[in-house]
Amino acid sequence: MLKIETFTCNMLQENCYVVSDESKECVIIDCGAYYEAEKLAIEKYITDNELKPVHLIATHGHLDHNFGNPFISKTYSLPLEIDSSDAALVRATEKQAALFGITLNEPMDMDIKMFHMGDRIKFGSHEIEVIETPGHSMGSVVLYIKDEKLAFTGDTLFRGSIGRTDFEGGSMLMIIQSLRMFVQFPDDIRLLPGHGQETTMGYELAHNPYLDR
Ligand SMILES: [Zn+2]
Protein backbone atom coordinates (compact mmCIF):
# COMPACT_ATOMS: atom_id res chain seq x y z
CA MET A 1 0.00 0.00 0.00
CA LEU A 2 1.41 3.34 -1.03
CA LYS A 3 0.87 6.68 0.60
CA ILE A 4 1.24 9.68 -1.67
CA GLU A 5 1.39 13.25 -0.40
CA THR A 6 1.31 16.10 -2.91
CA PHE A 7 2.95 19.46 -2.27
CA THR A 8 2.13 22.11 -4.83
CA CYS A 9 5.18 24.33 -5.03
CA ASN A 10 6.57 27.61 -6.33
CA MET A 11 5.28 30.31 -8.66
CA LEU A 12 4.57 27.72 -11.36
CA GLN A 13 2.32 25.51 -9.19
CA GLU A 14 4.46 22.42 -9.60
CA ASN A 15 3.56 19.12 -7.93
CA CYS A 16 6.13 17.55 -5.61
CA TYR A 17 5.22 14.03 -4.51
CA VAL A 18 6.41 12.20 -1.41
CA VAL A 19 5.70 8.49 -1.86
CA SER A 20 6.07 5.98 0.97
CA ASP A 21 5.01 2.45 1.83
CA GLU A 22 4.57 0.44 5.04
CA SER A 23 8.36 0.18 5.44
CA LYS A 24 8.42 3.99 5.99
CA GLU A 25 11.00 4.38 3.25
CA CYS A 26 10.04 7.16 0.89
CA VAL A 27 11.02 8.76 -2.40
CA ILE A 28 10.73 12.46 -3.13
CA ILE A 29 9.76 13.20 -6.71
CA ASP A 30 10.23 16.63 -8.31
CA CYS A 31 11.04 18.76 -5.31
CA GLY A 32 10.13 22.15 -6.70
CA ALA A 33 10.00 23.75 -3.24
CA TYR A 34 11.22 27.32 -3.76
CA TYR A 35 9.98 29.24 -0.74
CA GLU A 36 11.24 28.46 2.76
CA ALA A 37 7.72 27.53 3.93
CA GLU A 38 7.44 24.93 1.14
CA LYS A 39 10.73 23.29 2.09
CA LEU A 40 9.77 23.22 5.76
CA ALA A 41 6.33 21.72 4.99
CA ILE A 42 7.95 18.80 3.17
CA GLU A 43 10.52 18.30 5.91
CA LYS A 44 7.79 18.41 8.57
CA TYR A 45 5.67 15.83 6.73
CA ILE A 46 8.67 13.47 6.55
CA THR A 47 9.49 13.98 10.23
CA ASP A 48 5.89 13.73 11.48
CA ASN A 49 5.35 10.46 9.58
CA GLU A 50 8.77 9.09 10.59
CA LEU A 51 9.69 8.53 6.96
CA LYS A 52 13.16 7.67 5.71
CA PRO A 53 13.92 9.31 2.33
CA VAL A 54 15.95 6.90 0.19
CA HIS A 55 15.70 8.55 -3.25
CA LEU A 56 15.39 12.08 -4.60
CA ILE A 57 14.18 11.88 -8.19
CA ALA A 58 13.35 14.39 -10.94
CA THR A 59 11.10 13.60 -13.90
CA HIS A 60 13.13 16.15 -15.87
CA GLY A 61 15.61 18.97 -15.52
CA HIS A 62 13.46 22.10 -15.63
CA LEU A 63 14.02 24.45 -12.73
CA ASP A 64 10.46 24.44 -11.43
CA HIS A 65 10.87 20.71 -10.69
CA ASN A 66 14.28 21.13 -9.06
CA PHE A 67 14.38 24.28 -6.90
CA GLY A 68 14.20 22.31 -3.64
CA ASN A 69 16.73 19.65 -4.52
CA PRO A 70 19.78 21.23 -2.84
CA PHE A 71 17.77 21.43 0.39
CA ILE A 72 16.55 17.80 0.23
CA SER A 73 19.96 16.59 -0.90
CA LYS A 74 21.69 18.28 2.04
CA THR A 75 19.05 17.40 4.64
CA TYR A 76 18.90 13.67 3.80
CA SER A 77 22.34 13.12 2.18
CA LEU A 78 20.87 12.02 -1.13
CA PRO A 79 22.07 12.66 -4.68
CA LEU A 80 19.59 13.92 -7.25
CA GLU A 81 18.62 11.09 -9.60
CA ILE A 82 17.71 12.22 -13.11
CA ASP A 83 17.83 10.92 -16.67
CA SER A 84 21.25 11.12 -18.28
CA SER A 85 19.86 13.36 -21.05
CA ASP A 86 18.70 16.04 -18.59
CA ALA A 87 21.64 16.11 -16.16
CA ALA A 88 23.20 18.94 -18.19
CA LEU A 89 20.00 20.99 -17.81
CA VAL A 90 20.26 20.83 -14.02
CA ARG A 91 23.91 21.84 -14.18
CA ALA A 92 23.01 24.83 -16.40
CA THR A 93 20.66 26.34 -13.84
CA GLU A 94 21.88 29.91 -14.22
CA LYS A 95 20.85 29.87 -17.85
CA GLN A 96 17.49 28.34 -17.00
CA ALA A 97 16.87 30.87 -14.25
CA ALA A 98 17.47 33.67 -16.76
CA LEU A 99 15.08 31.98 -19.18
CA PHE A 100 12.33 31.70 -16.56
CA GLY A 101 13.12 35.19 -15.24
CA ILE A 102 13.63 33.76 -11.75
CA THR A 103 16.30 34.41 -9.10
CA LEU A 104 17.76 31.24 -7.60
CA ASN A 105 17.86 31.36 -3.81
CA GLU A 106 20.12 28.30 -3.53
CA PRO A 107 22.79 27.07 -5.97
CA MET A 108 22.17 23.61 -7.52
CA ASP A 109 25.36 22.14 -6.18
CA MET A 110 24.27 18.62 -5.17
CA ASP A 111 25.62 15.33 -6.51
CA ILE A 112 23.83 13.94 -9.55
CA LYS A 113 23.23 10.26 -10.25
CA MET A 114 22.04 9.49 -13.77
CA PHE A 115 19.46 6.86 -14.73
CA HIS A 116 18.42 5.42 -18.09
CA MET A 117 15.48 3.74 -19.81
CA GLY A 118 14.37 0.60 -17.97
CA ASP A 119 16.29 1.31 -14.77
CA ARG A 120 14.54 0.27 -11.59
CA ILE A 121 14.57 2.43 -8.46
CA LYS A 122 13.72 0.53 -5.27
CA PHE A 123 12.20 1.73 -2.00
CA GLY A 124 10.55 -0.38 0.70
CA SER A 125 8.85 -3.29 -1.04
CA HIS A 126 8.27 -1.28 -4.22
CA GLU A 127 10.01 -0.64 -7.49
CA ILE A 128 9.81 2.33 -9.85
CA GLU A 129 10.51 1.70 -13.52
CA VAL A 130 12.07 4.50 -15.55
CA ILE A 131 10.35 5.03 -18.91
CA GLU A 132 12.12 7.61 -21.06
CA THR A 133 9.60 9.94 -22.75
CA PRO A 134 11.61 12.67 -24.50
CA GLY A 135 9.75 15.60 -26.03
CA HIS A 136 9.04 18.15 -23.28
CA SER A 137 12.78 17.96 -22.64
CA MET A 138 15.42 15.53 -23.92
CA GLY A 139 15.56 13.64 -20.63
CA SER A 140 11.89 13.67 -19.57
CA VAL A 141 10.75 10.42 -17.98
CA VAL A 142 7.62 8.77 -16.65
CA LEU A 143 8.08 6.95 -13.34
CA TYR A 144 5.98 3.78 -13.35
CA ILE A 145 5.01 1.69 -10.32
CA LYS A 146 3.36 -1.23 -12.08
CA ASP A 147 2.22 -3.15 -8.98
CA GLU A 148 0.29 -0.15 -7.74
CA LYS A 149 -1.10 0.96 -11.13
CA LEU A 150 0.48 4.34 -10.76
CA ALA A 151 2.69 6.59 -12.89
CA PHE A 152 4.24 10.01 -12.35
CA THR A 153 4.13 11.68 -15.74
CA GLY A 154 6.14 14.86 -15.08
CA ASP A 155 5.43 17.42 -17.79
CA THR A 156 4.98 14.80 -20.54
CA LEU A 157 1.27 14.36 -19.86
CA PHE A 158 -1.23 16.60 -18.06
CA ARG A 159 -4.93 15.98 -17.47
CA GLY A 160 -6.40 16.51 -20.95
CA SER A 161 -3.17 17.85 -22.41
CA ILE A 162 0.58 17.44 -22.87
CA GLY A 163 3.66 19.45 -21.95
CA ARG A 164 5.11 22.34 -23.94
CA THR A 165 7.72 21.43 -26.51
CA ASP A 166 9.00 24.92 -27.28
CA PHE A 167 11.77 24.98 -24.66
CA GLU A 168 15.36 24.20 -25.65
CA GLY A 169 15.65 20.44 -26.22
CA GLY A 170 11.90 20.05 -26.71
CA SER A 171 10.31 18.37 -29.71
CA MET A 172 6.66 17.93 -30.69
CA LEU A 173 7.57 14.96 -32.88
CA MET A 174 9.37 13.25 -30.00
CA ILE A 175 6.63 13.83 -27.42
CA ILE A 176 4.05 12.35 -29.80
CA GLN A 177 6.29 9.30 -30.24
CA SER A 178 6.86 9.09 -26.47
CA LEU A 179 3.13 9.06 -25.80
CA ARG A 180 3.05 5.67 -27.56
CA MET A 181 4.69 4.33 -24.38
CA PHE A 182 1.39 4.96 -22.58
CA VAL A 183 -0.47 2.26 -24.52
CA GLN A 184 0.96 -0.34 -22.09
CA PHE A 185 -0.93 1.27 -19.19
CA PRO A 186 -4.27 -0.14 -17.99
CA ASP A 187 -7.32 2.16 -18.21
CA ASP A 188 -7.57 2.47 -14.42
CA ILE A 189 -3.96 3.48 -13.83
CA ARG A 190 -3.57 6.71 -11.79
CA LEU A 191 -1.49 9.26 -13.67
CA LEU A 192 0.07 11.96 -11.50
CA PRO A 193 1.37 14.91 -13.51
CA GLY A 194 3.93 17.60 -12.76
CA HIS A 195 1.24 20.29 -12.79
CA GLY A 196 -2.50 20.20 -12.18
CA GLN A 197 -4.90 17.45 -11.18
CA GLU A 198 -4.31 13.71 -11.34
CA THR A 199 -6.01 11.65 -14.03
CA THR A 200 -6.34 8.09 -15.36
CA MET A 201 -5.51 6.42 -18.66
CA GLY A 202 -9.24 5.87 -19.27
CA TYR A 203 -9.96 9.58 -18.86
CA GLU A 204 -7.10 10.53 -21.15
CA LEU A 205 -8.16 8.10 -23.86
CA ALA A 206 -11.59 9.72 -23.80
CA HIS A 207 -10.52 13.37 -23.47
CA ASN A 208 -6.88 13.91 -24.48
CA PRO A 209 -6.52 14.61 -28.22
CA TYR A 210 -2.90 13.41 -28.09
CA LEU A 211 -3.64 9.90 -26.79
CA ASP A 212 -5.18 6.83 -28.36
CA ARG A 213 -4.57 3.09 -28.49
ZN1 LIG B 1 9.11 21.19 -17.49
PDB file of C-alpha atoms and ligand atoms in Angstrom:
ATOM      1  CA  MET A   1       0.000   0.000   0.000  1.00  0.00           C
ATOM      2  CA  LEU A   2       1.410   3.343  -1.032  1.00  0.00           C
ATOM      3  CA  LYS A   3       0.872   6.684   0.602  1.00  0.00           C
ATOM      4  CA  ILE A   4       1.235   9.684  -1.672  1.00  0.00           C
ATOM      5  CA  GLU A   5       1.390  13.246  -0.403  1.00  0.00           C
ATOM      6  CA  THR A   6       1.307  16.098  -2.907  1.00  0.00           C
ATOM      7  CA  PHE A   7       2.952  19.460  -2.268  1.00  0.00           C
ATOM      8  CA  THR A   8       2.134  22.114  -4.833  1.00  0.00           C
ATOM      9  CA  CYS A   9       5.177  24.334  -5.032  1.00  0.00           C
ATOM     10  CA  ASN A  10       6.574  27.606  -6.327  1.00  0.00           C
ATOM     11  CA  MET A  11       5.283  30.315  -8.656  1.00  0.00           C
ATOM     12  CA  LEU A  12       4.567  27.724 -11.357  1.00  0.00           C
ATOM     13  CA  GLN A  13       2.316  25.513  -9.189  1.00  0.00           C
ATOM     14  CA  GLU A  14       4.460  22.417  -9.604  1.00  0.00           C
ATOM     15  CA  ASN A  15       3.556  19.116  -7.931  1.00  0.00           C
ATOM     16  CA  CYS A  16       6.128  17.550  -5.612  1.00  0.00           C
ATOM     17  CA  TYR A  17       5.219  14.027  -4.507  1.00  0.00           C
ATOM     18  CA  VAL A  18       6.407  12.195  -1.407  1.00  0.00           C
ATOM     19  CA  VAL A  19       5.700   8.487  -1.856  1.00  0.00           C
ATOM     20  CA  SER A  20       6.065   5.984   0.971  1.00  0.00           C
ATOM     21  CA  ASP A  21       5.007   2.451   1.833  1.00  0.00           C
ATOM     22  CA  GLU A  22       4.570   0.436   5.037  1.00  0.00           C
ATOM     23  CA  SER A  23       8.364   0.177   5.437  1.00  0.00           C
ATOM     24  CA  LYS A  24       8.422   3.986   5.989  1.00  0.00           C
ATOM     25  CA  GLU A  25      11.002   4.377   3.248  1.00  0.00           C
ATOM     26  CA  CYS A  26      10.037   7.161   0.890  1.00  0.00           C
ATOM     27  CA  VAL A  27      11.023   8.757  -2.399  1.00  0.00           C
ATOM     28  CA  ILE A  28      10.731  12.459  -3.129  1.00  0.00           C
ATOM     29  CA  ILE A  29       9.761  13.205  -6.712  1.00  0.00           C
ATOM     30  CA  ASP A  30      10.232  16.633  -8.314  1.00  0.00           C
ATOM     31  CA  CYS A  31      11.043  18.759  -5.305  1.00  0.00           C
ATOM     32  CA  GLY A  32      10.127  22.148  -6.702  1.00  0.00           C
ATOM     33  CA  ALA A  33      10.001  23.750  -3.240  1.00  0.00           C
ATOM     34  CA  TYR A  34      11.216  27.319  -3.762  1.00  0.00           C
ATOM     35  CA  TYR A  35       9.982  29.242  -0.740  1.00  0.00           C
ATOM     36  CA  GLU A  36      11.237  28.457   2.756  1.00  0.00           C
ATOM     37  CA  ALA A  37       7.723  27.527   3.928  1.00  0.00           C
ATOM     38  CA  GLU A  38       7.442  24.933   1.139  1.00  0.00           C
ATOM     39  CA  LYS A  39      10.734  23.286   2.088  1.00  0.00           C
ATOM     40  CA  LEU A  40       9.774  23.217   5.757  1.00  0.00           C
ATOM     41  CA  ALA A  41       6.331  21.724   4.994  1.00  0.00           C
ATOM     42  CA  ILE A  42       7.949  18.799   3.166  1.00  0.00           C
ATOM     43  CA  GLU A  43      10.516  18.296   5.908  1.00  0.00           C
ATOM     44  CA  LYS A  44       7.785  18.413   8.568  1.00  0.00           C
ATOM     45  CA  TYR A  45       5.672  15.830   6.727  1.00  0.00           C
ATOM     46  CA  ILE A  46       8.666  13.475   6.554  1.00  0.00           C
ATOM     47  CA  THR A  47       9.495  13.977  10.234  1.00  0.00           C
ATOM     48  CA  ASP A  48       5.893  13.726  11.477  1.00  0.00           C
ATOM     49  CA  ASN A  49       5.354  10.464   9.578  1.00  0.00           C
ATOM     50  CA  GLU A  50       8.770   9.093  10.595  1.00  0.00           C
ATOM     51  CA  LEU A  51       9.694   8.527   6.958  1.00  0.00           C
ATOM     52  CA  LYS A  52      13.157   7.671   5.705  1.00  0.00           C
ATOM     53  CA  PRO A  53      13.921   9.312   2.334  1.00  0.00           C
ATOM     54  CA  VAL A  54      15.949   6.900   0.185  1.00  0.00           C
ATOM     55  CA  HIS A  55      15.704   8.551  -3.254  1.00  0.00           C
ATOM     56  CA  LEU A  56      15.386  12.081  -4.598  1.00  0.00           C
ATOM     57  CA  ILE A  57      14.184  11.876  -8.195  1.00  0.00           C
ATOM     58  CA  ALA A  58      13.353  14.386 -10.936  1.00  0.00           C
ATOM     59  CA  THR A  59      11.097  13.603 -13.901  1.00  0.00           C
ATOM     60  CA  HIS A  60      13.129  16.151 -15.875  1.00  0.00           C
ATOM     61  CA  GLY A  61      15.613  18.973 -15.522  1.00  0.00           C
ATOM     62  CA  HIS A  62      13.458  22.096 -15.633  1.00  0.00           C
ATOM     63  CA  LEU A  63      14.017  24.451 -12.728  1.00  0.00           C
ATOM     64  CA  ASP A  64      10.456  24.439 -11.434  1.00  0.00           C
ATOM     65  CA  HIS A  65      10.868  20.707 -10.689  1.00  0.00           C
ATOM     66  CA  ASN A  66      14.275  21.131  -9.062  1.00  0.00           C
ATOM     67  CA  PHE A  67      14.379  24.284  -6.902  1.00  0.00           C
ATOM     68  CA  GLY A  68      14.195  22.315  -3.643  1.00  0.00           C
ATOM     69  CA  ASN A  69      16.731  19.647  -4.515  1.00  0.00           C
ATOM     70  CA  PRO A  70      19.781  21.226  -2.842  1.00  0.00           C
ATOM     71  CA  PHE A  71      17.775  21.431   0.386  1.00  0.00           C
ATOM     72  CA  ILE A  72      16.552  17.800   0.230  1.00  0.00           C
ATOM     73  CA  SER A  73      19.963  16.592  -0.897  1.00  0.00           C
ATOM     74  CA  LYS A  74      21.685  18.279   2.039  1.00  0.00           C
ATOM     75  CA  THR A  75      19.046  17.396   4.638  1.00  0.00           C
ATOM     76  CA  TYR A  76      18.900  13.673   3.801  1.00  0.00           C
ATOM     77  CA  SER A  77      22.338  13.125   2.179  1.00  0.00           C
ATOM     78  CA  LEU A  78      20.871  12.022  -1.133  1.00  0.00           C
ATOM     79  CA  PRO A  79      22.073  12.658  -4.683  1.00  0.00           C
ATOM     80  CA  LEU A  80      19.590  13.922  -7.248  1.00  0.00           C
ATOM     81  CA  GLU A  81      18.620  11.095  -9.603  1.00  0.00           C
ATOM     82  CA  ILE A  82      17.711  12.218 -13.112  1.00  0.00           C
ATOM     83  CA  ASP A  83      17.827  10.924 -16.665  1.00  0.00           C
ATOM     84  CA  SER A  84      21.251  11.120 -18.281  1.00  0.00           C
ATOM     85  CA  SER A  85      19.856  13.358 -21.050  1.00  0.00           C
ATOM     86  CA  ASP A  86      18.700  16.040 -18.590  1.00  0.00           C
ATOM     87  CA  ALA A  87      21.643  16.114 -16.164  1.00  0.00           C
ATOM     88  CA  ALA A  88      23.196  18.937 -18.188  1.00  0.00           C
ATOM     89  CA  LEU A  89      19.996  20.994 -17.806  1.00  0.00           C
ATOM     90  CA  VAL A  90      20.263  20.830 -14.018  1.00  0.00           C
ATOM     91  CA  ARG A  91      23.910  21.844 -14.179  1.00  0.00           C
ATOM     92  CA  ALA A  92      23.006  24.829 -16.397  1.00  0.00           C
ATOM     93  CA  THR A  93      20.662  26.342 -13.839  1.00  0.00           C
ATOM     94  CA  GLU A  94      21.883  29.912 -14.224  1.00  0.00           C
ATOM     95  CA  LYS A  95      20.853  29.871 -17.853  1.00  0.00           C
ATOM     96  CA  GLN A  96      17.485  28.339 -17.003  1.00  0.00           C
ATOM     97  CA  ALA A  97      16.871  30.873 -14.246  1.00  0.00           C
ATOM     98  CA  ALA A  98      17.466  33.673 -16.758  1.00  0.00           C
ATOM     99  CA  LEU A  99      15.078  31.976 -19.185  1.00  0.00           C
ATOM    100  CA  PHE A 100      12.329  31.701 -16.558  1.00  0.00           C
ATOM    101  CA  GLY A 101      13.123  35.194 -15.236  1.00  0.00           C
ATOM    102  CA  ILE A 102      13.632  33.760 -11.750  1.00  0.00           C
ATOM    103  CA  THR A 103      16.295  34.411  -9.105  1.00  0.00           C
ATOM    104  CA  LEU A 104      17.756  31.235  -7.596  1.00  0.00           C
ATOM    105  CA  ASN A 105      17.862  31.358  -3.808  1.00  0.00           C
ATOM    106  CA  GLU A 106      20.117  28.297  -3.533  1.00  0.00           C
ATOM    107  CA  PRO A 107      22.792  27.066  -5.972  1.00  0.00           C
ATOM    108  CA  MET A 108      22.166  23.613  -7.518  1.00  0.00           C
ATOM    109  CA  ASP A 109      25.362  22.140  -6.178  1.00  0.00           C
ATOM    110  CA  MET A 110      24.271  18.619  -5.168  1.00  0.00           C
ATOM    111  CA  ASP A 111      25.620  15.328  -6.513  1.00  0.00           C
ATOM    112  CA  ILE A 112      23.830  13.942  -9.547  1.00  0.00           C
ATOM    113  CA  LYS A 113      23.229  10.261 -10.251  1.00  0.00           C
ATOM    114  CA  MET A 114      22.036   9.489 -13.770  1.00  0.00           C
ATOM    115  CA  PHE A 115      19.463   6.856 -14.730  1.00  0.00           C
ATOM    116  CA  HIS A 116      18.416   5.423 -18.093  1.00  0.00           C
ATOM    117  CA  MET A 117      15.480   3.739 -19.810  1.00  0.00           C
ATOM    118  CA  GLY A 118      14.369   0.605 -17.969  1.00  0.00           C
ATOM    119  CA  ASP A 119      16.289   1.315 -14.769  1.00  0.00           C
ATOM    120  CA  ARG A 120      14.541   0.275 -11.587  1.00  0.00           C
ATOM    121  CA  ILE A 121      14.573   2.429  -8.458  1.00  0.00           C
ATOM    122  CA  LYS A 122      13.721   0.533  -5.271  1.00  0.00           C
ATOM    123  CA  PHE A 123      12.203   1.732  -2.001  1.00  0.00           C
ATOM    124  CA  GLY A 124      10.548  -0.379   0.702  1.00  0.00           C
ATOM    125  CA  SER A 125       8.847  -3.295  -1.039  1.00  0.00           C
ATOM    126  CA  HIS A 126       8.274  -1.284  -4.223  1.00  0.00           C
ATOM    127  CA  GLU A 127      10.007  -0.645  -7.488  1.00  0.00           C
ATOM    128  CA  ILE A 128       9.815   2.330  -9.849  1.00  0.00           C
ATOM    129  CA  GLU A 129      10.513   1.702 -13.519  1.00  0.00           C
ATOM    130  CA  VAL A 130      12.073   4.503 -15.553  1.00  0.00           C
ATOM    131  CA  ILE A 131      10.350   5.033 -18.913  1.00  0.00           C
ATOM    132  CA  GLU A 132      12.124   7.609 -21.060  1.00  0.00           C
ATOM    133  CA  THR A 133       9.602   9.935 -22.749  1.00  0.00           C
ATOM    134  CA  PRO A 134      11.613  12.669 -24.499  1.00  0.00           C
ATOM    135  CA  GLY A 135       9.747  15.604 -26.033  1.00  0.00           C
ATOM    136  CA  HIS A 136       9.039  18.145 -23.284  1.00  0.00           C
ATOM    137  CA  SER A 137      12.785  17.957 -22.636  1.00  0.00           C
ATOM    138  CA  MET A 138      15.419  15.528 -23.921  1.00  0.00           C
ATOM    139  CA  GLY A 139      15.559  13.640 -20.627  1.00  0.00           C
ATOM    140  CA  SER A 140      11.893  13.675 -19.568  1.00  0.00           C
ATOM    141  CA  VAL A 141      10.747  10.418 -17.983  1.00  0.00           C
ATOM    142  CA  VAL A 142       7.616   8.770 -16.655  1.00  0.00           C
ATOM    143  CA  LEU A 143       8.084   6.946 -13.343  1.00  0.00           C
ATOM    144  CA  TYR A 144       5.978   3.783 -13.348  1.00  0.00           C
ATOM    145  CA  ILE A 145       5.014   1.687 -10.321  1.00  0.00           C
ATOM    146  CA  LYS A 146       3.357  -1.225 -12.076  1.00  0.00           C
ATOM    147  CA  ASP A 147       2.217  -3.153  -8.980  1.00  0.00           C
ATOM    148  CA  GLU A 148       0.286  -0.152  -7.735  1.00  0.00           C
ATOM    149  CA  LYS A 149      -1.096   0.958 -11.127  1.00  0.00           C
ATOM    150  CA  LEU A 150       0.485   4.344 -10.756  1.00  0.00           C
ATOM    151  CA  ALA A 151       2.688   6.587 -12.891  1.00  0.00           C
ATOM    152  CA  PHE A 152       4.241  10.005 -12.355  1.00  0.00           C
ATOM    153  CA  THR A 153       4.134  11.683 -15.739  1.00  0.00           C
ATOM    154  CA  GLY A 154       6.141  14.859 -15.079  1.00  0.00           C
ATOM    155  CA  ASP A 155       5.428  17.416 -17.792  1.00  0.00           C
ATOM    156  CA  THR A 156       4.985  14.802 -20.537  1.00  0.00           C
ATOM    157  CA  LEU A 157       1.273  14.365 -19.860  1.00  0.00           C
ATOM    158  CA  PHE A 158      -1.235  16.599 -18.065  1.00  0.00           C
ATOM    159  CA  ARG A 159      -4.930  15.978 -17.474  1.00  0.00           C
ATOM    160  CA  GLY A 160      -6.397  16.507 -20.947  1.00  0.00           C
ATOM    161  CA  SER A 161      -3.170  17.847 -22.413  1.00  0.00           C
ATOM    162  CA  ILE A 162       0.575  17.438 -22.869  1.00  0.00           C
ATOM    163  CA  GLY A 163       3.660  19.447 -21.954  1.00  0.00           C
ATOM    164  CA  ARG A 164       5.114  22.337 -23.937  1.00  0.00           C
ATOM    165  CA  THR A 165       7.717  21.431 -26.511  1.00  0.00           C
ATOM    166  CA  ASP A 166       9.001  24.925 -27.277  1.00  0.00           C
ATOM    167  CA  PHE A 167      11.770  24.984 -24.661  1.00  0.00           C
ATOM    168  CA  GLU A 168      15.357  24.196 -25.648  1.00  0.00           C
ATOM    169  CA  GLY A 169      15.645  20.440 -26.222  1.00  0.00           C
ATOM    170  CA  GLY A 170      11.896  20.051 -26.708  1.00  0.00           C
ATOM    171  CA  SER A 171      10.314  18.366 -29.715  1.00  0.00           C
ATOM    172  CA  MET A 172       6.664  17.935 -30.692  1.00  0.00           C
ATOM    173  CA  LEU A 173       7.571  14.963 -32.881  1.00  0.00           C
ATOM    174  CA  MET A 174       9.369  13.247 -30.000  1.00  0.00           C
ATOM    175  CA  ILE A 175       6.629  13.829 -27.418  1.00  0.00           C
ATOM    176  CA  ILE A 176       4.049  12.353 -29.802  1.00  0.00           C
ATOM    177  CA  GLN A 177       6.292   9.295 -30.237  1.00  0.00           C
ATOM    178  CA  SER A 178       6.857   9.091 -26.469  1.00  0.00           C
ATOM    179  CA  LEU A 179       3.128   9.061 -25.798  1.00  0.00           C
ATOM    180  CA  ARG A 180       3.049   5.674 -27.555  1.00  0.00           C
ATOM    181  CA  MET A 181       4.690   4.326 -24.385  1.00  0.00           C
ATOM    182  CA  PHE A 182       1.392   4.958 -22.582  1.00  0.00           C
ATOM    183  CA  VAL A 183      -0.466   2.261 -24.523  1.00  0.00           C
ATOM    184  CA  GLN A 184       0.956  -0.335 -22.093  1.00  0.00           C
ATOM    185  CA  PHE A 185      -0.930   1.272 -19.188  1.00  0.00           C
ATOM    186  CA  PRO A 186      -4.268  -0.143 -17.989  1.00  0.00           C
ATOM    187  CA  ASP A 187      -7.325   2.157 -18.206  1.00  0.00           C
ATOM    188  CA  ASP A 188      -7.574   2.468 -14.422  1.00  0.00           C
ATOM    189  CA  ILE A 189      -3.958   3.485 -13.829  1.00  0.00           C
ATOM    190  CA  ARG A 190      -3.569   6.710 -11.792  1.00  0.00           C
ATOM    191  CA  LEU A 191      -1.490   9.263 -13.670  1.00  0.00           C
ATOM    192  CA  LEU A 192       0.074  11.964 -11.496  1.00  0.00           C
ATOM    193  CA  PRO A 193       1.367  14.914 -13.507  1.00  0.00           C
ATOM    194  CA  GLY A 194       3.932  17.600 -12.759  1.00  0.00           C
ATOM    195  CA  HIS A 195       1.241  20.286 -12.788  1.00  0.00           C
ATOM    196  CA  GLY A 196      -2.496  20.203 -12.175  1.00  0.00           C
ATOM    197  CA  GLN A 197      -4.901  17.454 -11.178  1.00  0.00           C
ATOM    198  CA  GLU A 198      -4.309  13.710 -11.339  1.00  0.00           C
ATOM    199  CA  THR A 199      -6.006  11.652 -14.028  1.00  0.00           C
ATOM    200  CA  THR A 200      -6.343   8.091 -15.365  1.00  0.00           C
ATOM    201  CA  MET A 201      -5.512   6.418 -18.656  1.00  0.00           C
ATOM    202  CA  GLY A 202      -9.241   5.874 -19.273  1.00  0.00           C
ATOM    203  CA  TYR A 203      -9.961   9.582 -18.857  1.00  0.00           C
ATOM    204  CA  GLU A 204      -7.098  10.528 -21.153  1.00  0.00           C
ATOM    205  CA  LEU A 205      -8.155   8.096 -23.860  1.00  0.00           C
ATOM    206  CA  ALA A 206     -11.586   9.717 -23.804  1.00  0.00           C
ATOM    207  CA  HIS A 207     -10.518  13.365 -23.474  1.00  0.00           C
ATOM    208  CA  ASN A 208      -6.885  13.911 -24.476  1.00  0.00           C
ATOM    209  CA  PRO A 209      -6.525  14.607 -28.222  1.00  0.00           C
ATOM    210  CA  TYR A 210      -2.901  13.405 -28.092  1.00  0.00           C
ATOM    211  CA  LEU A 211      -3.636   9.897 -26.792  1.00  0.00           C
ATOM    212  CA  ASP A 212      -5.181   6.830 -28.361  1.00  0.00           C
ATOM    213  CA  ARG A 213      -4.570   3.088 -28.490  1.00  0.00           C
TER     214      ARG A 213
HETATM  215 ZN    ZN B   1       9.112  21.190 -17.486  1.00  0.00          ZN
END
